[in-house]
Short mmCIF file of C-alpha atoms in Angstrom, two decimals:
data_model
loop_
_atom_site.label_atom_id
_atom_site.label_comp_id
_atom_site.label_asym_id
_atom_site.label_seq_id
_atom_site.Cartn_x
_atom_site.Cartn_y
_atom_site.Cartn_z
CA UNK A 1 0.00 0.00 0.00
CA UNK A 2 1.49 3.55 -1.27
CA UNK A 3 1.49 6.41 1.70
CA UNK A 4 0.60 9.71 0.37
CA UNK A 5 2.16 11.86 2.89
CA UNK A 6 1.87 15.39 1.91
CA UNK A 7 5.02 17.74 3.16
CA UNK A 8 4.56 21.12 4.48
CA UNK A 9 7.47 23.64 2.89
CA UNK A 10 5.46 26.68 4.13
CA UNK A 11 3.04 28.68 3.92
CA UNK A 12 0.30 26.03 3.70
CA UNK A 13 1.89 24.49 0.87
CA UNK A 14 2.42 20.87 0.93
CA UNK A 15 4.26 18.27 -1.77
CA UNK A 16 3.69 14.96 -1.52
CA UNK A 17 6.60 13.02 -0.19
CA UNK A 18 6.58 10.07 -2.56
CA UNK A 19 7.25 12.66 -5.41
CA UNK A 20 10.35 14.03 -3.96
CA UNK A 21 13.71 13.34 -5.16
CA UNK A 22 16.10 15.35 -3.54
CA UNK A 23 16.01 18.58 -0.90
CA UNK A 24 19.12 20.84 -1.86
CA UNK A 25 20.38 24.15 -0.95
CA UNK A 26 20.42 26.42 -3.84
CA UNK A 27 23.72 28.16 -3.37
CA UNK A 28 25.56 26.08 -5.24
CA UNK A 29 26.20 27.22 -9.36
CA UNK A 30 25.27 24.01 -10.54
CA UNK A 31 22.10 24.24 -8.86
CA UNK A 32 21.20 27.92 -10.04
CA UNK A 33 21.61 26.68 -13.37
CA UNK A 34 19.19 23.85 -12.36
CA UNK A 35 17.00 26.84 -11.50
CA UNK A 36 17.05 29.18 -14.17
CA UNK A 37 16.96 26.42 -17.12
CA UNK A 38 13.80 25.20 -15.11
CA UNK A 39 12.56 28.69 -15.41
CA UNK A 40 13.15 29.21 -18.90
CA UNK A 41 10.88 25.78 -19.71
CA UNK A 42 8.25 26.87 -17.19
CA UNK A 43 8.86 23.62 -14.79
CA UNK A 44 9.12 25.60 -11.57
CA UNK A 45 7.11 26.64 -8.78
CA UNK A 46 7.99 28.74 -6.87
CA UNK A 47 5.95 28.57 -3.13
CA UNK A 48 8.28 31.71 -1.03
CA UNK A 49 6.11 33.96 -1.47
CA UNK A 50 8.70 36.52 -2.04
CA UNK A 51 11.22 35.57 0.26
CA UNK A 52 14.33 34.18 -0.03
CA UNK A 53 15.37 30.71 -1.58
CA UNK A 54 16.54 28.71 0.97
CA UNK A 55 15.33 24.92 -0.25
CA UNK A 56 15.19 23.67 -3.83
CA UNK A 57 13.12 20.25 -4.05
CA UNK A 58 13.86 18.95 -6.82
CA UNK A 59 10.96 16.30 -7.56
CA UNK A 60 9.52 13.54 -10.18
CA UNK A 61 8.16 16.31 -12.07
CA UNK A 62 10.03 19.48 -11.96
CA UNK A 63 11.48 21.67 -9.38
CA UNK A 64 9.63 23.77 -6.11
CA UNK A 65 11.12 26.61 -4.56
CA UNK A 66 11.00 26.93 -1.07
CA UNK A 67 11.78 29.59 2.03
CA UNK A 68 12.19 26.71 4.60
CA UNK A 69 15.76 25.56 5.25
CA UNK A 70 16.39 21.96 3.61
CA UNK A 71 17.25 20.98 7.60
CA UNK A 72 13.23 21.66 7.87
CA UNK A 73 12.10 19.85 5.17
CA UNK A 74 14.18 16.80 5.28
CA UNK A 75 13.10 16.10 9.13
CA UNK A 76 9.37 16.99 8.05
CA UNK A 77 9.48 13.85 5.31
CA UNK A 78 11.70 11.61 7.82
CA UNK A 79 8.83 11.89 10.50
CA UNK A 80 6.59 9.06 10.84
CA UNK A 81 3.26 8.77 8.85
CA UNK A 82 0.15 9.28 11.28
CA UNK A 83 -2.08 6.44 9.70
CA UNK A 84 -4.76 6.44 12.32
CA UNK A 85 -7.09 8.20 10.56
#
């Protein structure tokens, strides 16, 4: 049986854990590349609501921008699944 556990990266925004590839910081070169040719193709959302970058999840099906550290994310999708509902 497949979990859907969705993933709060702020402001009420959630991805779905099962989609996500990698959590990375985006201060790297490489990964601002990453960014902008996402951009360009229009395979980017960006959920910061005008704040800074701090966490690029990179996932099945593009990229999401996020203003949560990766630190914050990655413990959010290693906590366990509350299946009791």
């Amino acid at each position: 049986m497949t979990v859907f556990k969705p993933i709060n990266i702020g402001f009420g925004n959630v991805v779905m854990a099962n989609r996500i590839i990698a959590v990375i910081s985006p201060e790297s070169a490489p990964v601002k590349r990453m960014i902008q040719e996402a951009k360009d193709s229009g395979s980017i959302i960006d959920a910061t609501y005008g704040r800074k970058t701090k966490a690029v999840i990179v996932t099945d099906s593009g990229i999401v921008l996020s203003a949560l550290l990766p630190e914050t994310i990655s413990s959010r999708i290693s906590q366990p699944v509350d299946d009791t509902e």
